[in-house]
Amino acid sequence: MDLTSISPTLLIASLMVAATPILLAALGELVVEKAGVLNLGVEGMMIIGAAIGFIAAVEIGSVWLGFAAAALGGAVMALLFGVLTQLLLSNQVATGLALTLFGLGLASLLGQGYVGIKVDALPRLDMGPLSDLPFVGRVLFGHDPMVYVSLALVAATWAFLRFTRAGLILRAVGESHDAAHALGYHVVRVRLLAIAFGGACAGLGGAYLSLVRVPQWTEGMTAGAGWIALALVVFASWKPARVLVGAYLFGGITVLQLNLQTAGATIPVELLSAAPYLVTILVLVLISRRGRRGGDAPADLGRAFHASS
Amino acid sequence: MRLTNLLAGALTLGLAGAAFAQDEPTKVGFVYVGPIGDGGWTFQHNEGRLALEEEFGDRVETIYQESVPEGADAERVITQMALQGADIIFTTSFGYMDATNNVAEKFPNVMFEHATGYKRDHPNVSTYDARFYEGRAVIGTIAGHMTETNKIGYIASFPIPEVIQGINSSYMHAAKVNPDVEMVVTWVYTWFDPAKEADAARAMIDQGVDVILQHTDSTAPQAAAAEANENGGRVFTFGQASDMAAFKPVPRIASIIDDWSPYYIKRVGALMDGTYEQTASWGGMPEGEVVIGEITDAVPAEVKAEAEAMIAAITAGEYHPFTGPIMKQDGTVFLAEGEVATDGQLATMDFYVQGIEGEIPN
């Protein structure tokens, strides 16, 4: 076994790439769930983002517009869910699952003519001398811009939920929609906005897969990433910083285990393959244990609201 | 993922059509492990299905279900197809083995054909496979010549005999032309997960692997190699299952193509004219089931000629990739000088040949 063949610099760089799609999707779902809505359609919105992002990037020739289109596509998908669950009061679990099925099918249809086409990859950010610094340069300043966007989004979400009035209203809607309604807040509007934001984030995460991480369009390419993101939100007990830790742990150990195998580490492969799931769950559960127990989930999560009730 | 497939299965169950009368066209069912658009394994099986429709026209009706997980869901999907009136059902992944045999017991009048497996518990179950190791011998030879770092990577899916044959065959033939070559095997435990396949390819490239063979179904490793080449790398890949021609001339320098249409046409034809019998088919280059795709100009002419000579020899039946002397990894003798592996030995292969480092997970 030759572990020196694993370069820590390259490992951290690819770790961040591997983690970004689930980070974006989980962050969006966190906001949705904070508003009291359970949208199980993350996988569907992600794959739509992956398809639309790729198609837009190919047709328009701009990766950035690809990301914009992906966010828009994800948001439209999410609003479909929003209209059904918030205005027509359909069951959130069933509608979310249907959204995933619909998304997978629609994405395959849209992507029919785009299999095997190449797209210009997002160039790594070049911060001049900073990016040339040994180790630190590549790790801190040498990523594609979307990695920084995702990190900024984590900080922004955290600050929004914690410090702003709008964030407080959103949390109030999630904890007790009746109380929020009694105070005169428009519960359905707040939830629709949150759902749209969640869809946009999932769309961005999907587009990151098809435009940066893989980068190409393949049917079914999310391969369950949306479900990982969903689970991550729960294990991170609805806290943005923990979602970040969880996503980087998951992405990191996924990449690390592949690197260890390639380097010929004498650890059973079965254990290595299971490690990302085991370690992420273990760490997040341990973190959550320190806080108060059981009170993390928004109280009205998944409950339908109608002003008459 | 599982939940959605479960739901999809439930949906098809609910929407099942009425039973068909006997004089209807022969109904052929296909169960796919990935989406048709994977550009690899499932894509090729679907090409075989389309070839069936072209060959028999109105006399066949084909149905299929994509992305069926290997496990309990598979049994439901196969049962559903049998209930829908399929006369013959092709289950196209190793992991459907037990499900296929379980369902076959309940439907003795429906014929079942399981790809790459070895269990034929009931008279209505046949198995079919292709000798991919013949193709691996050819691309292993090319890989041995093309590598400069002497590190060849193999993205392996599951530790089953078919994959182990592929690893051994490609390593032996790479080592034959380049004794310094080292084989790096990474198990990803999936047939289809583009992101993970790309990550595995990237991990290999980061560690100095410059020729990548894949035993997974998507084109993601090709894309990862193309990206590395754009950033000044020198990485070569081979198309797997399908030609993956979009990545020509580099990184994809050749490919192993699975052509299932001759077999599908033969079997469905036999079922129609009443000559159908249970078989364990294992076709290769001579039968046209394993085809090497275009070897691009990135490969030097003499290497290309060597590869083509090997294709000709295998097709003519003059050369078997597993011809002794071959040692197992632990140094014991697998095949003596001049001895050729039997199909039984190949179908149960569970060891690396001498020279490959690491252990096979079990």
Coordinates of C-alpha atoms in Angstrom, one line a residue, chain B:
Chain B
M1 CA -34.3 5.9 -5.1
R2 CA -35.6 2.6 -3.9
L3 CA -38.8 4.2 -2.7
T4 CA -39.5 5.7 -6.1
N5 CA -38.9 2.4 -7.9
L6 CA -41.2 0.7 -5.5
L7 CA -43.8 3.2 -6.3
A8 CA -43.1 2.8 -10.0
G9 CA -43.5 -1.0 -9.6
A10 CA -46.8 -0.4 -7.8
L11 CA -48.0 1.8 -10.6
T12 CA -47.3 -0.7 -13.3
L13 CA -49.0 -3.3 -11.2
G14 CA -52.1 -1.2 -11.0
L15 CA -52.2 -0.3 -14.7
A16 CA -51.7 -3.9 -15.8
G17 CA -53.6 -4.6 -19.0
A18 CA -56.0 -7.5 -19.7
A19 CA -54.8 -10.9 -20.7
F20 CA -54.0 -11.6 -24.3
A21 CA -55.3 -14.3 -26.5
Q22 CA -53.0 -17.0 -27.8
D23 CA -52.9 -15.9 -31.4
E24 CA -51.5 -12.5 -30.5
P25 CA -47.9 -11.7 -31.5
T26 CA -45.2 -13.2 -29.4
K27 CA -44.7 -10.9 -26.5
V28 CA -41.2 -10.3 -25.4
G29 CA -40.3 -8.6 -22.1
F30 CA -37.0 -6.9 -21.1
V31 CA -36.0 -5.9 -17.6
Y32 CA -33.2 -3.3 -17.6
V33 CA -30.9 -2.4 -14.7
G34 CA -30.3 1.2 -15.8
P35 CA -31.9 3.8 -18.0
I36 CA -31.8 3.2 -21.8
G37 CA -29.9 6.5 -22.0
D38 CA -27.0 5.2 -20.0
G39 CA -25.0 5.0 -23.2
G40 CA -23.6 1.6 -22.2
W41 CA -25.0 -1.7 -21.0
T42 CA -28.7 -1.1 -21.0
F43 CA -28.5 0.9 -24.2
Q44 CA -27.1 -2.1 -26.0
H45 CA -29.7 -4.5 -24.6
N46 CA -32.3 -2.0 -25.9
E47 CA -30.6 -2.0 -29.3
G48 CA -31.1 -5.8 -29.3
R49 CA -34.8 -5.3 -28.5
L50 CA -35.1 -2.8 -31.4
A51 CA -33.4 -5.3 -33.7
L52 CA -36.0 -7.9 -32.7
E53 CA -38.8 -5.6 -33.7
E54 CA -37.1 -4.9 -37.0
E55 CA -36.5 -8.5 -37.7
F56 CA -40.0 -9.8 -36.8
G57 CA -42.2 -6.8 -37.4
D58 CA -45.8 -7.4 -36.4
R59 CA -45.0 -10.9 -35.2
V60 CA -43.5 -9.6 -32.0
E61 CA -44.5 -7.1 -29.4
T62 CA -41.9 -5.9 -26.9
I63 CA -42.3 -4.4 -23.5
Y64 CA -39.6 -3.2 -21.1
Q65 CA -39.0 -1.6 -17.8
E66 CA -35.9 0.5 -17.1
S67 CA -33.9 1.1 -13.9
V68 CA -35.2 -1.9 -12.0
P69 CA -33.2 -2.3 -8.8
E70 CA -31.5 -5.7 -8.2
G71 CA -33.5 -7.2 -5.3
A72 CA -37.0 -7.6 -4.2
D73 CA -38.3 -5.0 -6.7
A74 CA -37.0 -7.1 -9.6
E75 CA -39.2 -10.0 -8.6
R76 CA -42.3 -7.8 -8.6
V77 CA -41.4 -6.3 -12.0
I78 CA -40.7 -9.7 -13.6
T79 CA -43.9 -11.2 -12.1
Q80 CA -45.8 -8.2 -13.5
M81 CA -44.4 -8.9 -17.0
A82 CA -45.4 -12.5 -16.8
L83 CA -48.9 -11.5 -15.7
Q84 CA -49.1 -9.0 -18.6
G85 CA -48.8 -12.0 -20.9
A86 CA -45.2 -12.0 -21.9
D87 CA -44.1 -15.2 -23.6
I88 CA -40.4 -14.8 -23.0
I89 CA -38.7 -12.4 -20.6
F90 CA -35.1 -11.3 -20.8
T91 CA -33.7 -10.2 -17.4
T92 CA -30.5 -8.3 -18.2
S93 CA -28.4 -8.1 -15.1
F94 CA -26.6 -10.5 -12.9
G95 CA -28.5 -9.4 -9.8
Y96 CA -31.8 -10.6 -11.2
M97 CA -30.6 -14.2 -10.9
D98 CA -32.7 -15.3 -7.9
A99 CA -35.7 -13.2 -8.8
T100 CA -35.8 -14.7 -12.3
N101 CA -35.7 -18.3 -11.0
N102 CA -38.3 -17.6 -8.3
V103 CA -40.7 -16.1 -10.9
A104 CA -40.0 -18.9 -13.4
E105 CA -41.2 -21.4 -10.9
K106 CA -44.6 -19.7 -10.8
F107 CA -45.0 -19.3 -14.5
P108 CA -43.9 -22.6 -16.1
N109 CA -45.3 -21.6 -19.5
V110 CA -43.3 -18.4 -19.8
M111 CA -39.7 -18.7 -20.9
F112 CA -37.1 -16.8 -18.9
E113 CA -33.6 -15.8 -20.1
H114 CA -31.2 -14.4 -17.5
A115 CA -28.1 -12.5 -18.7
T116 CA -24.7 -13.2 -17.2
G117 CA -26.0 -15.6 -14.5
Y118 CA -25.5 -19.3 -13.9
K119 CA -28.7 -20.5 -12.1
R120 CA -31.1 -22.6 -14.2
D121 CA -33.3 -24.0 -11.4
H122 CA -36.3 -24.6 -13.6
P123 CA -36.7 -26.0 -17.2
N124 CA -38.0 -22.7 -18.4
V125 CA -34.9 -20.7 -17.4
S126 CA -32.0 -20.3 -19.8
T127 CA -28.9 -18.2 -19.2
Y128 CA -26.9 -16.2 -21.7
D129 CA -23.7 -14.3 -21.5
A130 CA -21.1 -12.9 -23.8
R131 CA -17.4 -13.6 -23.5
F132 CA -16.4 -10.1 -22.6
Y133 CA -13.0 -11.4 -21.5
E134 CA -12.1 -11.8 -25.2
G135 CA -12.6 -8.1 -25.7
R136 CA -10.7 -7.4 -22.4
A137 CA -7.7 -9.3 -23.8
V138 CA -7.6 -7.0 -26.8
I139 CA -8.0 -3.7 -24.9
G140 CA -5.6 -5.0 -22.2
T141 CA -3.0 -5.4 -24.9
I142 CA -3.6 -1.9 -26.2
A143 CA -3.5 -0.6 -22.6
G144 CA -0.2 -2.2 -21.9
H145 CA 1.3 -0.5 -24.9
M146 CA -0.3 2.9 -24.3
T147 CA 0.5 3.4 -20.6
E148 CA 3.5 5.6 -19.8
T149 CA 3.1 5.6 -16.0
N150 CA 2.7 1.8 -16.1
K151 CA -0.5 2.1 -14.0
I152 CA -3.7 0.8 -15.5
G153 CA -6.9 1.5 -13.7
Y154 CA -10.0 -0.8 -13.6
I155 CA -13.3 0.7 -12.3
A156 CA -15.0 -2.5 -11.2
S157 CA -18.6 -2.8 -10.2
F158 CA -19.3 -5.9 -8.2
P159 CA -17.0 -8.9 -7.3
I160 CA -18.7 -11.4 -9.6
P161 CA -17.0 -13.9 -11.9
E162 CA -17.7 -11.8 -15.0
V163 CA -15.9 -8.8 -13.6
I164 CA -13.0 -10.8 -12.2
Q165 CA -12.5 -12.5 -15.6
G166 CA -12.3 -9.0 -17.1
I167 CA -9.8 -7.8 -14.6
N168 CA -7.6 -10.9 -15.0
S169 CA -7.9 -11.0 -18.8
S170 CA -6.9 -7.4 -19.3
Y171 CA -4.1 -7.5 -16.7
M172 CA -2.6 -10.7 -18.2
H173 CA -2.5 -9.2 -21.7
A174 CA -1.3 -5.8 -20.6
A175 CA 1.5 -7.5 -18.6
K176 CA 2.4 -9.7 -21.6
V177 CA 3.4 -6.6 -23.7
N178 CA 4.6 -4.6 -20.7
P179 CA 5.9 -6.5 -17.7
D180 CA 6.1 -3.4 -15.6
V181 CA 2.4 -2.7 -15.7
E182 CA 0.5 -2.4 -12.5
M183 CA -3.3 -2.9 -12.2
V184 CA -5.2 -0.6 -9.9
V185 CA -8.7 -1.9 -9.2
T186 CA -11.4 0.3 -7.6
W187 CA -14.7 -1.3 -6.6
V188 CA -17.6 1.2 -6.8
Y189 CA -20.4 -1.3 -5.9
T190 CA -22.7 0.1 -8.6
W191 CA -23.5 -0.6 -12.2
F192 CA -24.6 2.9 -12.8
D193 CA -23.9 6.1 -10.9
P194 CA -22.2 8.7 -13.2
A195 CA -21.0 10.9 -10.3
K196 CA -19.4 8.0 -8.5
E197 CA -17.9 6.6 -11.6
A198 CA -16.4 10.0 -12.4
D199 CA -15.0 10.3 -8.9
A200 CA -13.4 6.9 -9.2
A201 CA -11.8 7.9 -12.5
R202 CA -10.6 11.2 -11.0
A203 CA -9.1 9.4 -8.0
M204 CA -7.2 7.2 -10.4
I205 CA -6.0 10.0 -12.6
D206 CA -4.9 12.0 -9.5
Q207 CA -2.8 9.0 -8.5
G208 CA -1.0 8.6 -11.8
V209 CA -3.2 6.1 -13.7
D210 CA -3.1 6.9 -17.4
V211 CA -5.2 4.2 -18.9
I212 CA -8.7 3.5 -17.5
L213 CA -10.8 0.4 -18.1
Q214 CA -14.3 0.5 -16.8
H215 CA -16.8 -2.2 -15.9
T216 CA -19.6 0.2 -15.2
D217 CA -22.3 1.4 -17.5
S218 CA -22.2 5.1 -17.9
T219 CA -19.9 7.4 -19.9
A220 CA -18.9 9.4 -16.9
P221 CA -15.3 8.0 -16.6
Q222 CA -14.8 9.0 -20.3
A223 CA -15.9 12.6 -19.5
A224 CA -13.6 12.7 -16.5
A225 CA -10.7 11.6 -18.6
A226 CA -11.6 14.1 -21.3
E227 CA -11.6 16.8 -18.7
A228 CA -8.2 15.7 -17.4
N229 CA -6.8 15.8 -20.9
E230 CA -8.1 19.3 -21.4
N231 CA -6.1 20.3 -18.4
G232 CA -2.9 18.9 -19.8
G233 CA -3.3 15.3 -18.9
R234 CA -2.6 12.2 -21.0
V235 CA -5.4 9.7 -20.1
F236 CA -6.9 7.0 -22.3
T237 CA -10.1 5.1 -21.9
F238 CA -12.1 2.4 -23.6
G239 CA -15.8 2.4 -24.4
Q240 CA -17.6 -0.2 -22.4
A241 CA -20.6 -2.2 -23.5
S242 CA -21.5 0.5 -26.1
D243 CA -19.1 2.2 -28.5
M244 CA -19.1 5.5 -26.6
A245 CA -18.1 7.1 -29.9
A246 CA -18.7 10.6 -28.6
F247 CA -15.3 10.4 -26.9
K248 CA -13.3 9.5 -30.0
P249 CA -10.4 9.9 -30.8
V250 CA -9.2 10.5 -27.3
P251 CA -9.7 9.7 -24.5
R252 CA -11.6 6.7 -26.0
I253 CA -9.2 4.8 -28.1
A254 CA -11.2 1.6 -28.6
S255 CA -14.2 -0.1 -27.1
I256 CA -15.8 -3.4 -26.3
I257 CA -19.3 -3.5 -27.8
D258 CA -21.9 -6.0 -26.6
D259 CA -24.1 -6.9 -29.5
W260 CA -27.1 -8.9 -28.2
S261 CA -29.2 -8.7 -31.3
P262 CA -28.0 -12.1 -32.9
Y263 CA -28.9 -13.9 -29.7
Y264 CA -32.2 -12.2 -29.2
I265 CA -33.3 -12.8 -32.7
K266 CA -32.2 -16.5 -32.5
R267 CA -34.0 -17.2 -29.3
V268 CA -37.3 -15.4 -30.1
G269 CA -37.2 -17.0 -33.6
A270 CA -36.8 -20.4 -32.0
L271 CA -39.7 -19.7 -29.7
M272 CA -41.9 -18.8 -32.6
D273 CA -41.2 -21.9 -34.7
G274 CA -41.3 -24.3 -31.8
T275 CA -37.6 -25.2 -31.6
Y276 CA -36.9 -23.4 -28.4
E277 CA -34.9 -25.3 -25.8
Q278 CA -33.3 -24.5 -22.5
T279 CA -29.7 -23.4 -23.0
A280 CA -26.7 -21.8 -21.3
S281 CA -25.4 -19.7 -24.1
W282 CA -22.0 -18.1 -24.0
G283 CA -21.2 -16.4 -27.3
G284 CA -18.2 -14.2 -28.0
M285 CA -16.3 -12.8 -30.9
P286 CA -17.0 -15.8 -33.2
E287 CA -20.8 -15.3 -32.7
G288 CA -20.6 -11.6 -33.2
E289 CA -21.7 -10.9 -29.7
V290 CA -18.5 -9.2 -28.6
V291 CA -17.2 -6.6 -31.0
I292 CA -14.2 -4.3 -30.7
G293 CA -15.1 -0.7 -31.8
E294 CA -12.9 1.4 -34.0
I295 CA -9.4 1.7 -32.7
T296 CA -8.5 5.4 -33.1
D297 CA -5.4 6.9 -34.6
A298 CA -4.2 7.8 -31.1
V299 CA -3.0 4.2 -31.0
P300 CA 0.3 3.6 -33.0
A301 CA -0.2 1.5 -36.1
E302 CA 1.9 -1.5 -34.9
V303 CA -0.2 -1.7 -31.7
K304 CA -3.3 -1.5 -33.7
A305 CA -2.1 -4.3 -36.0
E306 CA -1.3 -6.4 -33.0
A307 CA -4.7 -5.9 -31.5
E308 CA -6.4 -6.7 -34.9
A309 CA -4.3 -9.9 -35.2
M310 CA -5.6 -10.9 -31.7
I311 CA -9.2 -10.2 -32.7
A312 CA -8.7 -12.3 -35.8
A313 CA -7.2 -15.2 -33.8
I314 CA -10.0 -15.2 -31.2
T315 CA -12.7 -14.9 -33.8
A316 CA -11.2 -17.9 -35.7
G317 CA -11.0 -19.9 -32.5
E318 CA -7.2 -20.1 -32.7
Y319 CA -6.6 -18.3 -29.5
H320 CA -8.2 -18.4 -26.0
P321 CA -7.3 -15.5 -23.7
F322 CA -7.1 -17.9 -20.7
T323 CA -4.4 -20.3 -22.0
G324 CA -1.8 -21.6 -19.6
P325 CA 0.6 -21.2 -18.0
I326 CA -1.4 -19.0 -15.6
M327 CA -0.7 -18.7 -11.9
K328 CA -3.2 -17.6 -9.3
Q329 CA -2.3 -14.6 -7.2
D330 CA -1.1 -16.9 -4.3
G331 CA 1.3 -18.6 -6.7
T332 CA -0.6 -21.9 -7.1
V333 CA -1.1 -23.1 -10.7
F334 CA -4.4 -22.3 -12.3
L335 CA -3.6 -23.6 -15.8
A336 CA -0.6 -25.6 -16.8
E337 CA 1.4 -24.8 -20.0
G338 CA -0.9 -25.0 -23.0
E339 CA -4.0 -25.8 -21.0
V340 CA -7.1 -23.8 -21.8
A341 CA -9.6 -22.8 -19.1
T342 CA -13.0 -24.6 -19.2
D343 CA -16.2 -22.6 -19.2
G344 CA -16.9 -24.0 -15.7
Q345 CA -13.6 -22.6 -14.4
L346 CA -14.3 -19.2 -15.9
A347 CA -17.9 -19.0 -14.7
T348 CA -16.8 -19.5 -11.1
M349 CA -13.6 -17.4 -11.2
D350 CA -13.0 -15.9 -7.8
F351 CA -9.3 -15.1 -7.7
Y352 CA -6.8 -12.7 -9.2
V353 CA -4.1 -14.0 -11.3
Q354 CA -0.5 -13.6 -10.2
G355 CA 0.8 -10.0 -10.4
I356 CA -2.4 -8.2 -9.4
E357 CA -2.2 -6.6 -6.0
G358 CA -5.0 -6.4 -3.5
E359 CA -7.8 -8.7 -2.5
I360 CA -11.2 -9.4 -4.0
P361 CA -14.0 -8.4 -1.7
N362 CA -16.5 -11.0 -1.1

